[in-house]
Coordinates of C-alpha atoms and ligand atoms in Angstrom, one line a residue:
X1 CA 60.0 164.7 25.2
X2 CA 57.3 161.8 24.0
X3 CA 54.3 162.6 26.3
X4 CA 53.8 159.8 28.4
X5 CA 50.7 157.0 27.2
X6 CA 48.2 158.2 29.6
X7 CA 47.5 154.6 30.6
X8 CA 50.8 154.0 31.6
X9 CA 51.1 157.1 33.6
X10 CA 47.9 156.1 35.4
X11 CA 49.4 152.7 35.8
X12 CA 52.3 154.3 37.4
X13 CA 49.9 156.1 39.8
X14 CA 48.2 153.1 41.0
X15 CA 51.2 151.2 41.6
X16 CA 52.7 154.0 43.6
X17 CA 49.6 154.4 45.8
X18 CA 49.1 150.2 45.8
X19 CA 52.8 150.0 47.3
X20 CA 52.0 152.6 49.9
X21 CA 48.8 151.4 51.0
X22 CA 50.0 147.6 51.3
X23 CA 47.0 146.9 49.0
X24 CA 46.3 143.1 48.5
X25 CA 47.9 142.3 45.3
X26 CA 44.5 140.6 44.1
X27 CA 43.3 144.0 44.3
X28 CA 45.8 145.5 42.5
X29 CA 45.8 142.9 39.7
X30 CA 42.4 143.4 38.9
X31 CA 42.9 146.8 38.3
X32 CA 46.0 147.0 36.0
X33 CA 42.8 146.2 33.4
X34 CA 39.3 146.9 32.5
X35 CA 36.9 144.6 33.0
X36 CA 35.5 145.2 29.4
X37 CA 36.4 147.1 26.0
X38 CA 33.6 147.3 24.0
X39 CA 34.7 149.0 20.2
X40 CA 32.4 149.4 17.3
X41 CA 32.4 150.7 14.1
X42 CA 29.2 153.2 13.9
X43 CA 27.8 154.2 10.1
X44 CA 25.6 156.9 9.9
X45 CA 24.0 158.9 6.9
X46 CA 25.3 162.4 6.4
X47 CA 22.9 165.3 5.6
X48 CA 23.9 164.9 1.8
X49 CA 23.1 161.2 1.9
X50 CA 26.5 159.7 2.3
X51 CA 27.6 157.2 4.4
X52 CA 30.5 158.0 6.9
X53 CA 31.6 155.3 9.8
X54 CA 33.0 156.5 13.2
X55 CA 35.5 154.9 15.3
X56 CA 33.5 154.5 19.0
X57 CA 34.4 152.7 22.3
X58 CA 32.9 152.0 26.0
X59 CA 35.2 150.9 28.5
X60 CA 33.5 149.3 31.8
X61 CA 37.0 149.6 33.7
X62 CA 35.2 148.4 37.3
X63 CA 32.4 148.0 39.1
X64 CA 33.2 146.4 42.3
X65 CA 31.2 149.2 44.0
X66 CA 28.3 150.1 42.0
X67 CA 27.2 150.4 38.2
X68 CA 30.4 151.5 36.0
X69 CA 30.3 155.3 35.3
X70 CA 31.7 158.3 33.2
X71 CA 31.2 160.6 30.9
X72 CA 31.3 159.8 26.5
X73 CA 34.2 162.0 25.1
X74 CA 33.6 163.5 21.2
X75 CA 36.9 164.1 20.0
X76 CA 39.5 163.6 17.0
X77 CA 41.5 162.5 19.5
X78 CA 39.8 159.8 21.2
X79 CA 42.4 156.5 21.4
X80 CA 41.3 153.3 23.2
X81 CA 44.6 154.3 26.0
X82 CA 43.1 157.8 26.6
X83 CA 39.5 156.2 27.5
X84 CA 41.3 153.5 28.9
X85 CA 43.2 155.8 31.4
X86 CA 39.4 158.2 31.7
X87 CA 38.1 155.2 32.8
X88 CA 40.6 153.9 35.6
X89 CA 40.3 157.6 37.1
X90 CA 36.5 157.3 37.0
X91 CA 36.8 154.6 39.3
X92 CA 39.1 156.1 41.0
X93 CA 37.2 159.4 41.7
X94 CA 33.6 157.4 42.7
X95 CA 36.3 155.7 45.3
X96 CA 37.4 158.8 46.6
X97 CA 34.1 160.5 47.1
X98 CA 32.7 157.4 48.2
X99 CA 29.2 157.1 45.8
X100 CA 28.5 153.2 45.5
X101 CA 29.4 153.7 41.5
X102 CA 32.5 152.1 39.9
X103 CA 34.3 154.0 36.8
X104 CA 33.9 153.6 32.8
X105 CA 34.2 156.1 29.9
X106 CA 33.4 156.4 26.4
X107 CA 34.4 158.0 23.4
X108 CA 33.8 158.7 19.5
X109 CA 36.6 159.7 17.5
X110 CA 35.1 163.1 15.4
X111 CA 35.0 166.5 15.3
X112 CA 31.6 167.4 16.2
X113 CA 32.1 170.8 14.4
X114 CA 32.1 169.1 11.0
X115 CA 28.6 167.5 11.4
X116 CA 25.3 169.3 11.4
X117 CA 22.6 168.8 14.6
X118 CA 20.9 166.2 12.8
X119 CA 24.1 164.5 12.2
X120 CA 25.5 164.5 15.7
X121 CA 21.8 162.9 16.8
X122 CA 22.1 160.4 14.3
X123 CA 25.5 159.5 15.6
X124 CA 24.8 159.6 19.6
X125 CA 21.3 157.2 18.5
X126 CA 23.9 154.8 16.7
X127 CA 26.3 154.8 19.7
X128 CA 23.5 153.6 22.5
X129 CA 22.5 151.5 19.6
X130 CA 26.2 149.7 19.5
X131 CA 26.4 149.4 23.2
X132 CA 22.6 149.4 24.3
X133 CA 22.9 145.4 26.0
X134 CA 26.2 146.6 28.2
X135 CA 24.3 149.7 29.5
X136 CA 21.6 150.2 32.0
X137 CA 20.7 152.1 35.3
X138 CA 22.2 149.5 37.5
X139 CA 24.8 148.0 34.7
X140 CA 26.2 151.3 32.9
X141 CA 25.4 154.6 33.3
X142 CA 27.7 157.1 31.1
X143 CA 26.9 160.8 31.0
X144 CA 28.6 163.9 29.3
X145 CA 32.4 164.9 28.6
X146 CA 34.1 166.7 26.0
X147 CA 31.9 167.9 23.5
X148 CA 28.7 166.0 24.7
X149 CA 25.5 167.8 25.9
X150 CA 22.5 167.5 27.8
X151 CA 20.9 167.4 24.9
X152 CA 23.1 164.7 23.4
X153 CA 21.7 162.8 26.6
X154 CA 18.6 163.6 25.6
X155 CA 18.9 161.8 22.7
X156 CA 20.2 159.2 24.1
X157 CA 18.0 158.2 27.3
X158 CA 15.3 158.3 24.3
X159 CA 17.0 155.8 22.0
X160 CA 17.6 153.5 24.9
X161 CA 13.8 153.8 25.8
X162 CA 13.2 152.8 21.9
X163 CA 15.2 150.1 21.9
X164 CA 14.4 148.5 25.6
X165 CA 10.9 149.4 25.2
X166 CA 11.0 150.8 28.9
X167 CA 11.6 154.1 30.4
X168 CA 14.8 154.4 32.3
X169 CA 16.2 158.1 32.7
X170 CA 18.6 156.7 35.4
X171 CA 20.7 155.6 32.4
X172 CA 22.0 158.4 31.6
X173 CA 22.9 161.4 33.8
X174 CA 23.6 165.3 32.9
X175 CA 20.2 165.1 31.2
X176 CA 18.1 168.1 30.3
X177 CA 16.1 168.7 33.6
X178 CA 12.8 168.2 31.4
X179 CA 14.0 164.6 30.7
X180 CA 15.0 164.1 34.7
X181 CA 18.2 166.2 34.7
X182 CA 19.1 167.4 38.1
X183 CA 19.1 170.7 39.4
X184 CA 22.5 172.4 40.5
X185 CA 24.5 170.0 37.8
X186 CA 25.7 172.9 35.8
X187 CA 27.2 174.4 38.6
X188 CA 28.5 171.2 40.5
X189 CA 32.0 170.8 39.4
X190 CA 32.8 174.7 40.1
X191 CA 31.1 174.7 43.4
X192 CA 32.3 171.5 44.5
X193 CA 35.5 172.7 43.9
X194 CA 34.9 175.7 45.7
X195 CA 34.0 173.5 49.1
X196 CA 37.5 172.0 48.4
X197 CA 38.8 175.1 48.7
X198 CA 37.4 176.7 51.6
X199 CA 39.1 173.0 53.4
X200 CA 42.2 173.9 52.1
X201 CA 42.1 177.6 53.1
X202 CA 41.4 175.9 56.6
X203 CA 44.3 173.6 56.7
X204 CA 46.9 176.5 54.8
X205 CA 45.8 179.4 57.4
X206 CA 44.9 181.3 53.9
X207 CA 42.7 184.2 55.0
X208 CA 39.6 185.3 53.1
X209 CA 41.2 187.7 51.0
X210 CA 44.1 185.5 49.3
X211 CA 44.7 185.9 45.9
X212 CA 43.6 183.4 43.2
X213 CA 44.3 183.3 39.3
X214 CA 42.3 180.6 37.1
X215 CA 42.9 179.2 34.1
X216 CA 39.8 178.6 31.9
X217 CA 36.6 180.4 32.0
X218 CA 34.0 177.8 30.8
X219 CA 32.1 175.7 32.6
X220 CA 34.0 175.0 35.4
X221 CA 36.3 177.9 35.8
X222 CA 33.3 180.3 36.0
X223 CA 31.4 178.8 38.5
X224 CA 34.7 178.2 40.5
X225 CA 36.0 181.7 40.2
X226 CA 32.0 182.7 40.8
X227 CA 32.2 181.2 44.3
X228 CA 35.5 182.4 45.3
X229 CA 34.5 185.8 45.1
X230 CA 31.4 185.4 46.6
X231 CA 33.2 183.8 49.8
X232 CA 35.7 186.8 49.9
X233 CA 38.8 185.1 48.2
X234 CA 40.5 187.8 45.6
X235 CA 40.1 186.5 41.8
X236 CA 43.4 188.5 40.7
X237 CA 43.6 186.7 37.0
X238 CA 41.3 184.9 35.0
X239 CA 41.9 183.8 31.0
X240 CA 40.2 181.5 28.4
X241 CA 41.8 180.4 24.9
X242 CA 42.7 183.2 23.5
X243 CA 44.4 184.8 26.5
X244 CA 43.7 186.5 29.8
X245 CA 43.3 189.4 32.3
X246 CA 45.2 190.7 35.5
X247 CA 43.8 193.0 37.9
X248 CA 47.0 194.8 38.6
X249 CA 44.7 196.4 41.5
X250 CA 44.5 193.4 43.4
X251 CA 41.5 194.0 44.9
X252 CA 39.6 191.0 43.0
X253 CA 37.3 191.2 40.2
X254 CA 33.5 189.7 39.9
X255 CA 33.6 186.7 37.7
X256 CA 30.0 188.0 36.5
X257 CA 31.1 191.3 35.2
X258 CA 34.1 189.3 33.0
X259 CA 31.5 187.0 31.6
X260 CA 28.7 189.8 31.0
X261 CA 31.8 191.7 28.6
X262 CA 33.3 188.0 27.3
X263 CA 29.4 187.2 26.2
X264 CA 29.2 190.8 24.9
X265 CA 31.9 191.0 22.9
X266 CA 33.5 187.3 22.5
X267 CA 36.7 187.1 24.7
X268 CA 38.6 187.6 28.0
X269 CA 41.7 189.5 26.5
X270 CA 41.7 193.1 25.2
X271 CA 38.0 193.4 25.5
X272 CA 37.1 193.1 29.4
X273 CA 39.3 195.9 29.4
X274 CA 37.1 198.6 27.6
X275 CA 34.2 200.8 29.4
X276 CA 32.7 200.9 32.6
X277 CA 33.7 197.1 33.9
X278 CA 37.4 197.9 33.9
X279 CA 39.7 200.0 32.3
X280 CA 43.1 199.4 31.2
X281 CA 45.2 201.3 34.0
X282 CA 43.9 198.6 36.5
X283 CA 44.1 195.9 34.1
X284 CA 46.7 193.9 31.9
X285 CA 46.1 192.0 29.2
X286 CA 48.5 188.5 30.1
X287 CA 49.0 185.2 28.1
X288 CA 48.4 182.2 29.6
X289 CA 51.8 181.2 30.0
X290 CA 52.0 184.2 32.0
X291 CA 48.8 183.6 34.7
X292 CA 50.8 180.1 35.8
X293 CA 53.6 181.7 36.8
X294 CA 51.8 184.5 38.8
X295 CA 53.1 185.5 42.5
X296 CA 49.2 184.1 43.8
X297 CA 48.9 182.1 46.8
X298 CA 46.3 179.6 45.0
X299 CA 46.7 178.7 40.8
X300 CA 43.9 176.8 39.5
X301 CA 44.5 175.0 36.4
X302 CA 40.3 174.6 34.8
X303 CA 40.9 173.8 31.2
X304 CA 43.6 171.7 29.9
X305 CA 45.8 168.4 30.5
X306 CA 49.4 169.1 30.6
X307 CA 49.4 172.8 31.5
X308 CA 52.5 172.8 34.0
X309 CA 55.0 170.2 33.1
X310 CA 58.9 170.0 33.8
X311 CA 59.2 173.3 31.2
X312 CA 57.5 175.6 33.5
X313 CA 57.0 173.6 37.2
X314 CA 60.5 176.2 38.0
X315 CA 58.5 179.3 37.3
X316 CA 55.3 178.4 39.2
X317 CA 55.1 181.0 42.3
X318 CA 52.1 180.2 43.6
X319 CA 51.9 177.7 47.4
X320 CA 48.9 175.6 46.6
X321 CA 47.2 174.3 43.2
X322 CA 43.4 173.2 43.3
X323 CA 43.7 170.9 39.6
X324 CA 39.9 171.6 38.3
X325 CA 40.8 170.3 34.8
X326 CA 41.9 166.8 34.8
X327 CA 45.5 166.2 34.2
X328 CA 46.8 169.8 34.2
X329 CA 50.3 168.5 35.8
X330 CA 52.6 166.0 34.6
X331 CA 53.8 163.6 36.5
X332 CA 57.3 165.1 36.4
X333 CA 55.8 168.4 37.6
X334 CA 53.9 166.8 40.1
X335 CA 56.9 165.3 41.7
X336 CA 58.7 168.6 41.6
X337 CA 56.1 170.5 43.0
X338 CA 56.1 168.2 46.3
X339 CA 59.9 168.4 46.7
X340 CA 59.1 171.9 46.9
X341 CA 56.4 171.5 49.2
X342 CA 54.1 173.5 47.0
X343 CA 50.7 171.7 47.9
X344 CA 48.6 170.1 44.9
X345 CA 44.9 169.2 45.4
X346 CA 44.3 166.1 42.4
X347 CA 41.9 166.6 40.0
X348 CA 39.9 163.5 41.3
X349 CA 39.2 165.0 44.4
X350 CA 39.3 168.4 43.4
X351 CA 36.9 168.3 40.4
X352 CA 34.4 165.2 41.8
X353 CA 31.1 168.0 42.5
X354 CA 30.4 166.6 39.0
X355 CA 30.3 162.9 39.4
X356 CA 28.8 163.5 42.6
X357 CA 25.8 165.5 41.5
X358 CA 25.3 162.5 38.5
X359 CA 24.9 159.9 41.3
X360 CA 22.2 162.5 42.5
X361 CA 20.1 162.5 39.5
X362 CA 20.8 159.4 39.3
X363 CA 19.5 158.4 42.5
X364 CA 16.9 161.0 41.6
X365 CA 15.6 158.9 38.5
X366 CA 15.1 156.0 40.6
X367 CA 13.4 157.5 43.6
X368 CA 10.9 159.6 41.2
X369 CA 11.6 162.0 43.5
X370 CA 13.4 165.4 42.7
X371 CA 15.6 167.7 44.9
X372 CA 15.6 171.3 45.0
X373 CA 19.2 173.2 44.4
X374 CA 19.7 173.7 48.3
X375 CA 19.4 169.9 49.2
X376 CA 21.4 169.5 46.1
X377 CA 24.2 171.3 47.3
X378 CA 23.7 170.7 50.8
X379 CA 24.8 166.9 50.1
X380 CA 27.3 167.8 47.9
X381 CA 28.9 169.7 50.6
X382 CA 28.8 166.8 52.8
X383 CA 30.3 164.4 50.3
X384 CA 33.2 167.1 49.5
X385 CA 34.3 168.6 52.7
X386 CA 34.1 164.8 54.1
X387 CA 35.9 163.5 51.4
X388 CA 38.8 166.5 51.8
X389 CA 39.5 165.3 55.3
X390 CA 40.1 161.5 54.2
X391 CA 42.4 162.7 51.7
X392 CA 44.2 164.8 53.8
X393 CA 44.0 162.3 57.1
X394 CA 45.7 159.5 54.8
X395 CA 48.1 162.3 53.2
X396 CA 49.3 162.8 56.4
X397 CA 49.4 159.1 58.3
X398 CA 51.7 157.8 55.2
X399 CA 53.3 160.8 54.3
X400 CA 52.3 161.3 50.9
X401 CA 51.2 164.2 48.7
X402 CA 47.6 164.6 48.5
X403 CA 47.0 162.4 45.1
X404 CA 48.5 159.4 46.4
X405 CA 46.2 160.1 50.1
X406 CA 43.4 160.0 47.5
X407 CA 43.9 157.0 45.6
X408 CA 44.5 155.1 48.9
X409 CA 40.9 156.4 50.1
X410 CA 39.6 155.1 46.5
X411 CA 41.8 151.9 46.7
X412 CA 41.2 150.6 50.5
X413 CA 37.1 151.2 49.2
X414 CA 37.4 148.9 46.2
X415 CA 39.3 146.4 48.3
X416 CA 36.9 146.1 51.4
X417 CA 34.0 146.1 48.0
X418 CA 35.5 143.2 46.2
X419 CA 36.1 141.6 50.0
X420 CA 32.7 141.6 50.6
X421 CA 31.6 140.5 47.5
X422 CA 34.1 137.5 47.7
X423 CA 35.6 138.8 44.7
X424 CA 39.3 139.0 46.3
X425 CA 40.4 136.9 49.5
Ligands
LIG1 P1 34.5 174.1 28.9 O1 34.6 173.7 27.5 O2 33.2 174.6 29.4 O3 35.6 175.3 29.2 C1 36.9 175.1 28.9 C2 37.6 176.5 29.1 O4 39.0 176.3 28.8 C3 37.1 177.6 28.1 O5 37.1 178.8 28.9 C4 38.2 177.7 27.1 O6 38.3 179.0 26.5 C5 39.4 177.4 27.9 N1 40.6 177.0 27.1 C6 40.6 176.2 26.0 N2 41.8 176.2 25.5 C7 42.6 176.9 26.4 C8 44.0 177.2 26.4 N3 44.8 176.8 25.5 N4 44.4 178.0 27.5 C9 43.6 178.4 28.4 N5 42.3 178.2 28.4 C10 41.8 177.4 27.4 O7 35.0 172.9 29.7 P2 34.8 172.5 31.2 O8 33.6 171.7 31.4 O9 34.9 173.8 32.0 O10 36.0 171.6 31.6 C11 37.3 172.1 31.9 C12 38.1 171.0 32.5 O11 37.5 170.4 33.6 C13 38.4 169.8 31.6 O12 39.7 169.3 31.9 C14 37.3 168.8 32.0 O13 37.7 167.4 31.7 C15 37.3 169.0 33.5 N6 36.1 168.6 34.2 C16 34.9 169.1 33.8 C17 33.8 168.6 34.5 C18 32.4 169.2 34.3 O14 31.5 168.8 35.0 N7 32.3 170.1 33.3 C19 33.9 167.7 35.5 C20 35.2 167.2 35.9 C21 36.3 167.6 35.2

């Protein structure tokens, strides 16, 4: 089957939720589109002195609520639909969490691993220098994705200070912490997800001690999986690209000891399972196919789009998913999953400790005045654990799964915004 154009699949989700919460069709007009598509053509010199132009975009999808915001994707990949849809769930996700910022998303179509350091500056200069007049700290404010860096940010806050002739760190955010970076970011989207968690524990009766198998190991896996086992929950299976592990124990296993032997030796599979760490009689080398459809009360998709679809929704065992990657469920899936009463947390709640701890150094930047990692986290508990009960209160008083209770929270937001800006009647 044709995957679905991601754009139209987010369409699909805002007309479901729009229809459920009676939204005023003004409203729901003005989201069917961005507000702008920027697109340019950026030409940069290669190390060998050749020229080479790259296909890059900004969408500003809305900013009823605050500056447009989201992260610059560098991918082959990239289309104009897939930054399109980024974008719509950016605004989406501020909405749910409720930070006065609206959604946008960027891209570059490449494959960073083909260009040198030098190369990749040269191209993240040129890319503020296409799109410099639409940015700014109260206008724009895009940060990392895919295959962008603090460092890239780095390069970037300094390129817009070149060319504005001003200052402004509070244009970017996931920034180096020695250009105005904020402390706890690297561990925001993990942890955050982790509050989310400990909610849903709450509302399930799941008992410290419930078993949990994660998919992905980077970023935001690892400091997921990290905080589950420091709360008491059981991490039973863990994998990365190249495969994964099961504790056949199940007695949990310490995230930090997998990623002291995956540093060590390269990978999750085969090698966790050799010396002191672990041994093979308590653990299994599995696939990844294989750690969806284990018998765990919580699965947590943390790497890919599209992981569970309508292929593999039958074999899924597991009574709640927390979706730390964006998009790991199809919309077929998804649907299934509910008949079945198998409860999904959505990515934009789920995975929003990110864009939540951006509006912090953002709001950082233009205070001049820096947090330390407890008051970080402090208000990123407050903004997650409140944001979990609005989802689950509107879940509950229309009688919807938890994605469409979280775009109502985002949609009702945008509509009392462009309300009081006169923007809608
Ligand atoms: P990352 O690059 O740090 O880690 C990705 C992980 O996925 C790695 O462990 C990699 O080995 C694994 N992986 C890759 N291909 C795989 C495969 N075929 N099967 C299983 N695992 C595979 O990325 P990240 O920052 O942790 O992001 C993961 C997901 O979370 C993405 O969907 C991203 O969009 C989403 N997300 C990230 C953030 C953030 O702050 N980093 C915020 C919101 C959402």
């Amino acid at each position: 089957m044709t995957p679905l154009n991601p754009f139209t699949g987010a369409m699909l989700q805002l007309k479901k939720a729009a229809t459920v919460a009676q939204l005023n069709p003004q409203v729901l007009a003005a989201l069917q589109q961005p507000q702008r598509v920027l697109e340019a053509d950026l030409a940069i010199t290669l190390d060998n002195g050749s020229k080479k132009t790259f296909k890059a975009f900004r969408v500003q999808y809305n900013d009823s609520r605050g500056p447009f915001k989201g992260g610059i994707r560098y991918y082959p990949k990239v289309d104009l639909d897939e930054v399109k849809a980024l974008a719509f769930w950016m605004t989406m996700k501020t909405g749910v969490v409720g930070i006065p910022m609206g959604g946008g998303k960027g891209g570059i179509v490449v494959n960073v691993k083909e260009l040198t350091a030098a190369e990749i500056e040269r191209l993240s200069r040129a890319w503020v220098g296409a799109f410099a007049k639409h940015l700014g700290p109260q206008t724009d404010v895009p940060a990392p994705d895919v295959y962008t860096t603090p460092q890239i940010m780095g390069w970037m806050v300094d390129e817009y200070a070149r060319l504005t002739g001003s200052w402004q760190p509070a244009v970017f955010t996931g920034k180096p912490l020695a250009v105005g970076g904020s402390l706890g970011r690297t561990e925001a989207t993990g942890f955050g997800g982790a509050m989310i968690f400990e909610e849903l524990a709450k509302k399930m009766k799941l008992k410290k001690g419930a078993t949990v198998a994660v998919q992905g190991f980077g970023n935001v896996g690892y400091y997921f999986a990290e905080k589950l086992h420091d709360l008491g929950y059981k991490i039973i299976a863990v994998s990365d690209s190249k495969g994964g592990i099961l504790d056949i124990r199940g007695k949990g296993m310490d995230p930090r000891n997998i990623l002291k032997t995956k540093q060590a030796k390269g990978m999750i599979d085969g090698c966790y399972c050799i010396g002191t760490v672990c041994d093979c009689e308590n653990y299994k080398q599995i696939t990844n196919d294989e750690l969806l459809e284990l018998d765990v009360d919580v699965l947590v998709p943390a790497a890919l789009e599209n992981v569970i679809t309508e292929e593999n929704v039958g074999a899924i065992k597991a009574k709640a998913i927390v979706e730390m990657a964006n998009g790991p469920l199809t919309p077929e899936a998804d649907e299934k999953l509910w008949t079945r009463n198998v409860v999904v947390v959505p990515d934009i709640l789920a995975n929003a400790g990110g864009v939540t701890v951006s509006y912090f150094e953002w709001a950082q930047n233009l205070s001049g005045l820096y947090w330390t990692k407890e008051e970080v986290f402090k208000k990123l508990h407050e903004i997650m654990t409140r944001s979990f009960d609005d989802v689950w209160a509107a879940a509950k008083k229309h009688k919807v799964d938890l994605r469409t209770g979280a775009y109502i929270v985002a949609l009702q937001r945008i509509e009392e915004a462009m309300k009081a800006r006169g923007l809608v009647k």
